Coordinates of C-alpha atoms in Angstrom, one line a residue:
X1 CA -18.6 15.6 -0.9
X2 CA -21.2 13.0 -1.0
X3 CA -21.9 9.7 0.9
X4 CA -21.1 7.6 -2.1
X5 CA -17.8 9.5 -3.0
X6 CA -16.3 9.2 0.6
X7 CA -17.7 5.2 0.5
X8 CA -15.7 5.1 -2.7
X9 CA -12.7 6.8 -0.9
X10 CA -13.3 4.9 2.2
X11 CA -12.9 1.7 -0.6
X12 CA -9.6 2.9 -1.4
X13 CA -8.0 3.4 1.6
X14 CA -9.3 0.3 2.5
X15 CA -7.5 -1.4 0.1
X16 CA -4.0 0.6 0.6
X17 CA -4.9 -0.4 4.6
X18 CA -5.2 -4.2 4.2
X19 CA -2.5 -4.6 1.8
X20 CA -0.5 -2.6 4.5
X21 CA -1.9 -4.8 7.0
X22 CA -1.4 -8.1 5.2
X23 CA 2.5 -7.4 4.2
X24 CA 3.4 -6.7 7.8
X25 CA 0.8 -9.7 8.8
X26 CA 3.1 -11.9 6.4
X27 CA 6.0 -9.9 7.6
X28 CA 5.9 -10.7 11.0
X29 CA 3.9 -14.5 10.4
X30 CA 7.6 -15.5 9.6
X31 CA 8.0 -15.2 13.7
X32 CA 5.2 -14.8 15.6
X33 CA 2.2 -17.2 15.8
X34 CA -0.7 -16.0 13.6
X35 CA -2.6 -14.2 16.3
X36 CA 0.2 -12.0 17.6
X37 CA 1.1 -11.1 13.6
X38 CA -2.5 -10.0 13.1
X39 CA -2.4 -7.9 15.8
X40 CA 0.1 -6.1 15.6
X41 CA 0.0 -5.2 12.1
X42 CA -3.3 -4.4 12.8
X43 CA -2.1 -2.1 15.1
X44 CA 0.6 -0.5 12.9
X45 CA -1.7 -0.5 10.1
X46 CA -4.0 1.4 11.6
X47 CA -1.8 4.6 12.3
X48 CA -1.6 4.9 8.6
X49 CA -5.2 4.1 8.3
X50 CA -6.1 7.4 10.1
X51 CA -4.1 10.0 8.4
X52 CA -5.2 8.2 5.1
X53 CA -8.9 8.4 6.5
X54 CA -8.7 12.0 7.4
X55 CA -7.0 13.5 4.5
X56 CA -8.1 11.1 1.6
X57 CA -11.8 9.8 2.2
X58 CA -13.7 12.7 4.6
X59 CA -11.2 15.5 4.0
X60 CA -11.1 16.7 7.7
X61 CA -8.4 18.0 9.4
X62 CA -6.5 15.1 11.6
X63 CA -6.9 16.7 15.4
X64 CA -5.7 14.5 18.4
X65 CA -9.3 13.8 19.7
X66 CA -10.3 12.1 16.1
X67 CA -6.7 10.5 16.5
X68 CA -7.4 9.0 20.2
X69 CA -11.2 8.3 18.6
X70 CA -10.1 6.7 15.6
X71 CA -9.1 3.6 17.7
X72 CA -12.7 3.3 18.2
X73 CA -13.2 2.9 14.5
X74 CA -11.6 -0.1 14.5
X75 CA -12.8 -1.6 18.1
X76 CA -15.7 -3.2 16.2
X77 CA -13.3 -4.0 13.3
X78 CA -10.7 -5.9 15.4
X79 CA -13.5 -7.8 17.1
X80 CA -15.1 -8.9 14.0
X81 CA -11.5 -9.9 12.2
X82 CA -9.9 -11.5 15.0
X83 CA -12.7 -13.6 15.4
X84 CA -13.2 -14.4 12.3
X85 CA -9.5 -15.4 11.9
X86 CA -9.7 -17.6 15.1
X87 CA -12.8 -19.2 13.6
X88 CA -11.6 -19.3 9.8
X89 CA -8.5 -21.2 10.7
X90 CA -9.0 -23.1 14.1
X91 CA -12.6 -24.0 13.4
X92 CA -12.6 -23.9 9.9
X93 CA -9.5 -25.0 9.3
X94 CA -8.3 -22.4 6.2
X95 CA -5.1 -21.5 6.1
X96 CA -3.5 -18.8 8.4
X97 CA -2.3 -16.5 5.3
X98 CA -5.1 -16.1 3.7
X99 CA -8.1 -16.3 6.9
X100 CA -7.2 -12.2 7.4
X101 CA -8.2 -11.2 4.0
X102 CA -11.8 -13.3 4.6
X103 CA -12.3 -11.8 8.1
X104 CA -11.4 -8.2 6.9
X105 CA -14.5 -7.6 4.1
X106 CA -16.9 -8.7 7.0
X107 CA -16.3 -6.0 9.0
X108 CA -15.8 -3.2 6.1
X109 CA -19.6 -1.9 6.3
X110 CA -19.4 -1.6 10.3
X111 CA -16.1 0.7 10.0
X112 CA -17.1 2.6 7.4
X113 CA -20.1 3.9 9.6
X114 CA -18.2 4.7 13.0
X115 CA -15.5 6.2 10.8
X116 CA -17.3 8.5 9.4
X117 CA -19.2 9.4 12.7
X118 CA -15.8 10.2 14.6
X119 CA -13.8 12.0 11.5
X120 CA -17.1 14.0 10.3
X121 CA -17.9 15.2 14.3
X122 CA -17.2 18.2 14.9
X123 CA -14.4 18.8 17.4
X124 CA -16.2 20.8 20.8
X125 CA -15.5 24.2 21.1
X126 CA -13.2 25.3 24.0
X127 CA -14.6 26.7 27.1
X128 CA -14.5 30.7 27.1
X129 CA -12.3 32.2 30.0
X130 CA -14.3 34.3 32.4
X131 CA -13.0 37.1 31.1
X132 CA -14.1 36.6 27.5
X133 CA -17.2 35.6 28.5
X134 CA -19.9 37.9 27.0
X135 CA -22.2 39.3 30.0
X136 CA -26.1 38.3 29.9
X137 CA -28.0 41.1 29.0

C-alpha cells in the first residue's frame, strides 16, 4: 500500500475519530467544563482510533506494544489541540463547541507521521532460550 493510500485512509479514520470525539465532547460539555469534556473524549476516542488505525489505514496487526505506543501518537496531538482549544476560546474568545474542530486539523499532519512510525514498526523479536540458541560455529 502506498504512502498516499494509507494518508487517504489515515483521512478517513480521521474523520470517523473527530466526529467520535466531538459527540462525546458535546456529550459530556452538557456537565463538565469544556477542558475536562475534551479530554476525556479525547481519551475514549482514541481507543477506537487505534483499532481503526491498525486495521483500516496501515493494515497491521493490533499487538499490545503498538496499543501501549499508540498513546504516543497522540501525545503531540493532545498537546497541539488542547492548546489550541485553551487559546481558541480563552484568548480568542470562539466559542467552546466549535474551538475542538479548529484545534484538531492543526495537528493532523504531526499524527499522521508518528502514527505511521509506531503501527508500521516492526514488533522486536523475542529473545531465544538458551536452549534454542543455535551454537557459533
Amino acid at each position: 500500500m502506498t504512502v498516499q493510500v494509507q494518508m487517504v485512509r489515515f483521512a478517513l479514520v480521521g474523520v470517523v475519530n473527530t466526529g467520535t470525539y466531538y459527540g462525546l465532547y458535546l456529550a459530556l460539555l452538557t456537565w463538565l467544563p469544556y477542558v475536562a469534556a475534551h479530554v476525556v473524549a479525547f481519551a475514549l476516542s482514541m481507543v477506537g482510533s487505534f483499532f481503526l488505525t491498525s486495521y483500516f489505514t496501515y493494515r497491521t496487526r493490533p499487538t499490545w506494544r503498538k496499543f501501549l505506543l499508540f498513546p504516543l501518537t497522540n501525545a503531540a496531538n493532545f498537546i497541539v489541540t488542547t492548546s489550541g482549544v485553551y487559546l481558541l476560546v480563552d484568548v480568542a474568545h470562539f466559542g467552546s463547541r466549535y474551538a475542538p474542530l479548529i484545534a484538531a486539523a492543526a495537528a493532523i499532519p504531526v499524527t499522521f507521521v508518528v502514527s505511521r512510525t509506531i503501527m508500521l514498526r516492526p514488533d522486536p523479536v523475542p529473545a531465544l532460550d538458551k536452549a534454542e540458541r543455535v551454537p557459533q560455529v
